[in-house]
Short mmCIF file of N, CA and C in Angstrom, two decimals:
data_model
loop_
_atom_site.label_atom_id
_atom_site.label_comp_id
_atom_site.label_asym_id
_atom_site.label_seq_id
_atom_site.Cartn_x
_atom_site.Cartn_y
_atom_site.Cartn_z
N UNK A 21 -70.02 -9.84 -15.39
CA UNK A 21 -70.58 -10.48 -14.23
C UNK A 21 -71.72 -11.42 -14.63
N UNK A 22 -72.90 -10.90 -14.82
CA UNK A 22 -74.05 -11.76 -15.13
C UNK A 22 -74.87 -11.08 -16.22
N UNK A 23 -76.10 -11.52 -16.38
CA UNK A 23 -77.02 -10.94 -17.35
C UNK A 23 -77.16 -9.44 -17.13
N UNK A 24 -76.88 -8.65 -18.14
CA UNK A 24 -76.86 -7.19 -18.03
C UNK A 24 -78.19 -6.60 -17.56
N UNK A 25 -79.31 -7.25 -17.82
CA UNK A 25 -80.61 -6.68 -17.49
C UNK A 25 -81.13 -7.12 -16.12
N UNK A 26 -80.52 -8.11 -15.53
CA UNK A 26 -80.97 -8.63 -14.24
C UNK A 26 -80.34 -7.80 -13.13
N UNK A 27 -81.14 -7.44 -12.13
CA UNK A 27 -80.58 -6.75 -10.98
C UNK A 27 -79.73 -7.72 -10.19
N UNK A 28 -78.54 -7.28 -9.83
CA UNK A 28 -77.61 -8.11 -9.07
C UNK A 28 -77.73 -7.79 -7.59
N UNK A 29 -77.34 -8.74 -6.76
CA UNK A 29 -77.35 -8.56 -5.33
C UNK A 29 -75.94 -8.40 -4.80
N UNK A 30 -75.82 -8.30 -3.50
CA UNK A 30 -74.53 -8.09 -2.85
C UNK A 30 -73.54 -9.20 -3.21
N UNK A 31 -73.99 -10.46 -3.20
CA UNK A 31 -73.09 -11.59 -3.48
C UNK A 31 -72.51 -11.50 -4.89
N UNK A 32 -73.35 -11.17 -5.88
CA UNK A 32 -72.87 -11.07 -7.26
C UNK A 32 -71.89 -9.91 -7.43
N UNK A 33 -72.21 -8.78 -6.81
CA UNK A 33 -71.29 -7.64 -6.90
C UNK A 33 -69.97 -7.94 -6.20
N UNK A 34 -70.04 -8.63 -5.06
CA UNK A 34 -68.82 -8.98 -4.34
C UNK A 34 -67.91 -9.82 -5.22
N UNK A 35 -68.47 -10.83 -5.87
CA UNK A 35 -67.68 -11.71 -6.72
C UNK A 35 -67.10 -10.95 -7.92
N UNK A 36 -67.90 -10.09 -8.53
CA UNK A 36 -67.43 -9.31 -9.67
C UNK A 36 -66.31 -8.36 -9.28
N UNK A 37 -66.44 -7.71 -8.14
CA UNK A 37 -65.40 -6.80 -7.67
C UNK A 37 -64.15 -7.59 -7.32
N UNK A 38 -64.31 -8.75 -6.71
CA UNK A 38 -63.16 -9.60 -6.36
C UNK A 38 -62.36 -9.93 -7.62
N UNK A 39 -63.07 -10.26 -8.72
CA UNK A 39 -62.39 -10.58 -9.98
C UNK A 39 -61.65 -9.36 -10.53
N UNK A 40 -62.26 -8.19 -10.45
CA UNK A 40 -61.63 -6.98 -10.99
C UNK A 40 -60.45 -6.52 -10.15
N UNK A 41 -60.57 -6.67 -8.84
CA UNK A 41 -59.49 -6.22 -7.94
C UNK A 41 -58.27 -7.11 -8.08
N UNK A 42 -58.49 -8.42 -8.12
CA UNK A 42 -57.38 -9.35 -8.29
C UNK A 42 -56.43 -9.36 -7.11
N UNK A 43 -55.20 -9.75 -7.37
CA UNK A 43 -54.19 -9.87 -6.32
C UNK A 43 -53.70 -8.51 -5.82
N UNK A 44 -53.45 -7.60 -6.77
CA UNK A 44 -52.91 -6.30 -6.41
C UNK A 44 -53.43 -5.25 -7.38
N UNK A 45 -54.50 -4.58 -6.98
CA UNK A 45 -55.17 -3.61 -7.84
C UNK A 45 -54.42 -2.29 -7.96
N UNK A 46 -53.48 -2.05 -7.03
CA UNK A 46 -52.81 -0.75 -6.99
C UNK A 46 -53.69 0.32 -6.36
N UNK A 47 -54.80 -0.09 -5.79
CA UNK A 47 -55.78 0.83 -5.20
C UNK A 47 -55.18 1.61 -4.03
N UNK A 48 -54.40 0.93 -3.19
CA UNK A 48 -53.77 1.54 -2.02
C UNK A 48 -54.77 2.30 -1.16
N UNK A 49 -55.97 1.72 -0.99
CA UNK A 49 -57.01 2.32 -0.14
C UNK A 49 -57.92 1.21 0.35
N UNK A 50 -58.59 1.50 1.46
CA UNK A 50 -59.59 0.57 2.00
C UNK A 50 -60.94 1.23 1.78
N UNK A 51 -61.79 0.55 1.01
CA UNK A 51 -63.07 1.11 0.58
C UNK A 51 -64.20 0.15 0.95
N UNK A 52 -65.31 0.73 1.40
CA UNK A 52 -66.46 -0.09 1.75
C UNK A 52 -67.70 0.46 1.06
N UNK A 53 -68.48 -0.44 0.48
CA UNK A 53 -69.81 -0.13 -0.02
C UNK A 53 -70.79 -0.61 1.04
N UNK A 54 -71.67 0.27 1.50
CA UNK A 54 -72.72 -0.11 2.45
C UNK A 54 -74.06 0.14 1.76
N UNK A 55 -74.90 -0.89 1.76
CA UNK A 55 -76.16 -0.80 1.03
C UNK A 55 -77.32 -0.52 1.97
N UNK A 56 -78.23 0.34 1.52
CA UNK A 56 -79.40 0.72 2.31
C UNK A 56 -80.20 -0.50 2.74
N UNK A 57 -80.24 -1.50 1.89
CA UNK A 57 -81.03 -2.71 2.16
C UNK A 57 -80.32 -3.66 3.12
N UNK A 58 -79.08 -3.34 3.46
CA UNK A 58 -78.26 -4.21 4.30
C UNK A 58 -77.17 -4.86 3.47
N UNK A 59 -76.08 -5.19 4.11
CA UNK A 59 -74.96 -5.82 3.44
C UNK A 59 -73.88 -4.83 3.07
N UNK A 60 -72.65 -5.31 3.04
CA UNK A 60 -71.50 -4.48 2.69
C UNK A 60 -70.57 -5.24 1.77
N UNK A 61 -69.79 -4.48 1.02
CA UNK A 61 -68.66 -5.04 0.27
C UNK A 61 -67.44 -4.27 0.76
N UNK A 62 -66.47 -4.99 1.29
CA UNK A 62 -65.27 -4.42 1.86
C UNK A 62 -64.10 -4.73 0.95
N UNK A 63 -63.37 -3.70 0.53
CA UNK A 63 -62.21 -3.87 -0.35
C UNK A 63 -60.97 -3.34 0.37
N UNK A 64 -60.05 -4.24 0.71
CA UNK A 64 -58.78 -3.82 1.29
C UNK A 64 -57.74 -3.81 0.18
N UNK A 65 -57.57 -2.64 -0.41
CA UNK A 65 -56.61 -2.48 -1.50
C UNK A 65 -55.21 -2.14 -1.03
N UNK A 66 -55.02 -2.13 0.30
CA UNK A 66 -53.68 -1.88 0.86
C UNK A 66 -52.93 -3.17 1.11
N UNK A 67 -53.67 -4.24 1.42
CA UNK A 67 -53.00 -5.52 1.67
C UNK A 67 -52.68 -6.20 0.34
N UNK A 68 -51.64 -7.01 0.34
CA UNK A 68 -51.31 -7.80 -0.85
C UNK A 68 -51.21 -9.24 -0.39
N UNK A 69 -52.04 -10.16 -0.91
CA UNK A 69 -53.03 -9.88 -1.95
C UNK A 69 -54.19 -9.03 -1.43
N UNK A 70 -54.82 -8.28 -2.34
CA UNK A 70 -55.98 -7.48 -1.97
C UNK A 70 -57.08 -8.40 -1.47
N UNK A 71 -57.90 -7.87 -0.57
CA UNK A 71 -58.98 -8.65 0.04
C UNK A 71 -60.31 -8.01 -0.30
N UNK A 72 -61.26 -8.83 -0.76
CA UNK A 72 -62.63 -8.38 -0.97
C UNK A 72 -63.52 -9.32 -0.18
N UNK A 73 -64.33 -8.76 0.73
CA UNK A 73 -65.19 -9.60 1.56
C UNK A 73 -66.49 -8.86 1.86
N UNK A 74 -67.33 -9.49 2.66
CA UNK A 74 -68.58 -8.87 3.08
C UNK A 74 -68.54 -8.51 4.57
N UNK A 75 -67.31 -8.42 5.10
CA UNK A 75 -67.16 -8.03 6.50
C UNK A 75 -67.33 -6.53 6.64
N UNK A 76 -67.97 -6.11 7.73
CA UNK A 76 -68.19 -4.70 7.99
C UNK A 76 -67.04 -4.19 8.85
N UNK A 77 -65.94 -3.86 8.20
CA UNK A 77 -64.71 -3.41 8.87
C UNK A 77 -64.47 -1.94 8.59
N UNK A 78 -63.64 -1.27 9.40
CA UNK A 78 -63.33 0.14 9.15
C UNK A 78 -62.66 0.34 7.79
N UNK A 79 -62.97 1.48 7.16
CA UNK A 79 -62.44 1.77 5.82
C UNK A 79 -62.01 3.23 5.75
N UNK A 80 -61.18 3.53 4.75
CA UNK A 80 -60.78 4.93 4.50
C UNK A 80 -61.98 5.74 4.03
N UNK A 81 -62.85 5.09 3.26
CA UNK A 81 -64.06 5.75 2.77
C UNK A 81 -65.17 4.71 2.66
N UNK A 82 -66.38 5.13 3.02
CA UNK A 82 -67.56 4.29 2.87
C UNK A 82 -68.53 4.97 1.92
N UNK A 83 -68.96 4.22 0.91
CA UNK A 83 -69.95 4.71 -0.04
C UNK A 83 -71.28 4.07 0.33
N UNK A 84 -72.27 4.89 0.64
CA UNK A 84 -73.58 4.41 1.07
C UNK A 84 -74.56 4.65 -0.06
N UNK A 85 -75.23 3.57 -0.48
CA UNK A 85 -76.17 3.67 -1.60
C UNK A 85 -77.14 2.50 -1.57
N UNK A 86 -78.14 2.55 -2.42
CA UNK A 86 -79.06 1.42 -2.56
C UNK A 86 -78.49 0.44 -3.58
N UNK A 87 -78.99 -0.78 -3.53
CA UNK A 87 -78.60 -1.77 -4.55
C UNK A 87 -79.08 -1.32 -5.93
N UNK A 88 -80.20 -0.61 -5.98
CA UNK A 88 -80.69 -0.08 -7.25
C UNK A 88 -79.66 0.87 -7.87
N UNK A 89 -79.09 1.74 -7.05
CA UNK A 89 -78.06 2.66 -7.55
C UNK A 89 -76.84 1.88 -8.02
N UNK A 90 -76.42 0.87 -7.26
CA UNK A 90 -75.26 0.06 -7.66
C UNK A 90 -75.53 -0.63 -8.99
N UNK A 91 -76.74 -1.14 -9.19
CA UNK A 91 -77.09 -1.77 -10.47
C UNK A 91 -77.07 -0.75 -11.61
N UNK A 92 -77.53 0.47 -11.36
CA UNK A 92 -77.50 1.50 -12.40
C UNK A 92 -76.07 1.87 -12.75
N UNK A 93 -75.19 1.92 -11.75
CA UNK A 93 -73.77 2.18 -12.03
C UNK A 93 -73.19 1.06 -12.87
N UNK A 94 -73.51 -0.18 -12.51
CA UNK A 94 -73.00 -1.35 -13.23
C UNK A 94 -73.45 -1.35 -14.69
N UNK A 95 -74.73 -1.01 -14.90
CA UNK A 95 -75.28 -1.00 -16.26
C UNK A 95 -74.95 0.29 -17.01
N UNK A 96 -74.20 1.18 -16.36
CA UNK A 96 -73.80 2.47 -16.94
C UNK A 96 -75.01 3.34 -17.29
N UNK A 97 -76.09 3.20 -16.50
CA UNK A 97 -77.26 4.06 -16.66
C UNK A 97 -77.04 5.39 -15.92
N UNK A 98 -76.05 5.42 -15.05
CA UNK A 98 -75.63 6.64 -14.36
C UNK A 98 -74.13 6.50 -14.11
N UNK A 99 -73.51 7.60 -13.70
CA UNK A 99 -72.10 7.50 -13.32
C UNK A 99 -71.95 7.93 -11.86
N UNK A 100 -70.82 7.59 -11.27
CA UNK A 100 -70.62 7.84 -9.86
C UNK A 100 -70.75 9.29 -9.46
N UNK A 101 -70.22 10.20 -10.26
CA UNK A 101 -70.27 11.62 -9.92
C UNK A 101 -71.71 12.13 -9.94
N UNK A 102 -72.47 11.73 -10.96
CA UNK A 102 -73.87 12.17 -11.03
C UNK A 102 -74.68 11.60 -9.86
N UNK A 103 -74.43 10.34 -9.53
CA UNK A 103 -75.15 9.72 -8.41
C UNK A 103 -74.80 10.41 -7.10
N UNK A 104 -73.53 10.79 -6.94
CA UNK A 104 -73.11 11.49 -5.73
C UNK A 104 -73.74 12.88 -5.67
N UNK A 105 -73.68 13.62 -6.77
CA UNK A 105 -74.22 14.98 -6.80
C UNK A 105 -75.72 15.02 -6.57
N UNK A 106 -76.42 13.96 -6.99
CA UNK A 106 -77.88 13.93 -6.82
C UNK A 106 -78.28 13.29 -5.49
N UNK A 107 -77.31 12.93 -4.67
CA UNK A 107 -77.61 12.38 -3.35
C UNK A 107 -77.87 10.88 -3.33
N UNK A 108 -77.69 10.21 -4.47
CA UNK A 108 -77.92 8.76 -4.52
C UNK A 108 -76.79 7.99 -3.85
N UNK A 109 -75.61 8.61 -3.79
CA UNK A 109 -74.46 8.02 -3.09
C UNK A 109 -74.01 9.02 -2.04
N UNK A 110 -73.85 8.52 -0.81
CA UNK A 110 -73.31 9.35 0.26
C UNK A 110 -71.93 8.82 0.61
N UNK A 111 -71.01 9.73 0.91
CA UNK A 111 -69.64 9.35 1.25
C UNK A 111 -69.36 9.69 2.70
N UNK A 112 -68.66 8.77 3.36
CA UNK A 112 -68.13 9.05 4.69
C UNK A 112 -66.65 8.73 4.63
N UNK A 113 -65.81 9.74 4.90
CA UNK A 113 -64.38 9.50 4.89
C UNK A 113 -63.68 10.21 3.75
N UNK A 114 -62.61 9.61 3.28
CA UNK A 114 -61.68 10.21 2.33
C UNK A 114 -62.20 10.12 0.89
N UNK A 115 -62.66 11.25 0.37
CA UNK A 115 -63.21 11.28 -0.99
C UNK A 115 -62.16 10.88 -2.02
N UNK A 116 -60.91 11.22 -1.79
CA UNK A 116 -59.85 10.87 -2.75
C UNK A 116 -59.72 9.35 -2.88
N UNK A 117 -59.93 8.62 -1.80
CA UNK A 117 -59.89 7.16 -1.87
C UNK A 117 -61.02 6.65 -2.77
N UNK A 118 -62.18 7.28 -2.68
CA UNK A 118 -63.31 6.87 -3.52
C UNK A 118 -63.01 7.10 -4.99
N UNK A 119 -62.28 8.16 -5.30
CA UNK A 119 -61.95 8.47 -6.69
C UNK A 119 -61.09 7.37 -7.31
N UNK A 120 -60.35 6.66 -6.49
CA UNK A 120 -59.48 5.58 -6.99
C UNK A 120 -60.28 4.41 -7.53
N UNK A 121 -61.57 4.34 -7.20
CA UNK A 121 -62.40 3.23 -7.69
C UNK A 121 -62.46 3.19 -9.21
N UNK A 122 -62.30 4.32 -9.86
CA UNK A 122 -62.31 4.35 -11.32
C UNK A 122 -61.28 3.40 -11.91
N UNK A 123 -60.18 3.19 -11.18
CA UNK A 123 -59.13 2.29 -11.65
C UNK A 123 -59.63 0.87 -11.86
N UNK A 124 -60.53 0.44 -10.97
CA UNK A 124 -60.97 -0.96 -11.05
C UNK A 124 -62.39 -1.12 -11.57
N UNK A 125 -63.22 -0.09 -11.43
CA UNK A 125 -64.62 -0.22 -11.83
C UNK A 125 -64.92 0.46 -13.15
N UNK A 126 -64.05 1.35 -13.57
CA UNK A 126 -64.30 2.17 -14.75
C UNK A 126 -64.28 1.46 -16.01
#
C-alpha cells in the first residue's frame, strides 16, 4: 500500500483492499469495517465483480475497530485473533464470514 511506518486512513485502506480483493476474491461474504473515528469499508465478496466501497450498507459481519488497530494489523504488530480477544475488534454478525478475511488480508 504505502510507507510501512505511516498511519493510513480509510481512503488508503479502501484502495489497498480493493486491489487485494480484485474481480473475484472467492470471499463469498459481505464484510464491513466500521471505524471508531468514523468511516467504513464495505466489501461485497458475493457479487462478481467484487465491490469495495465506503458505503455503509448491510453486511454479513461488521468488524468495529479504531484506525490505530487497523494500522497495527496492517503492519503485523498484532493479529486479528489477538485484537478480537483483547477487545480491540468487536464483531457484529457472522464470525465465520470474518474468518474468510484471511484469504485476502493474510
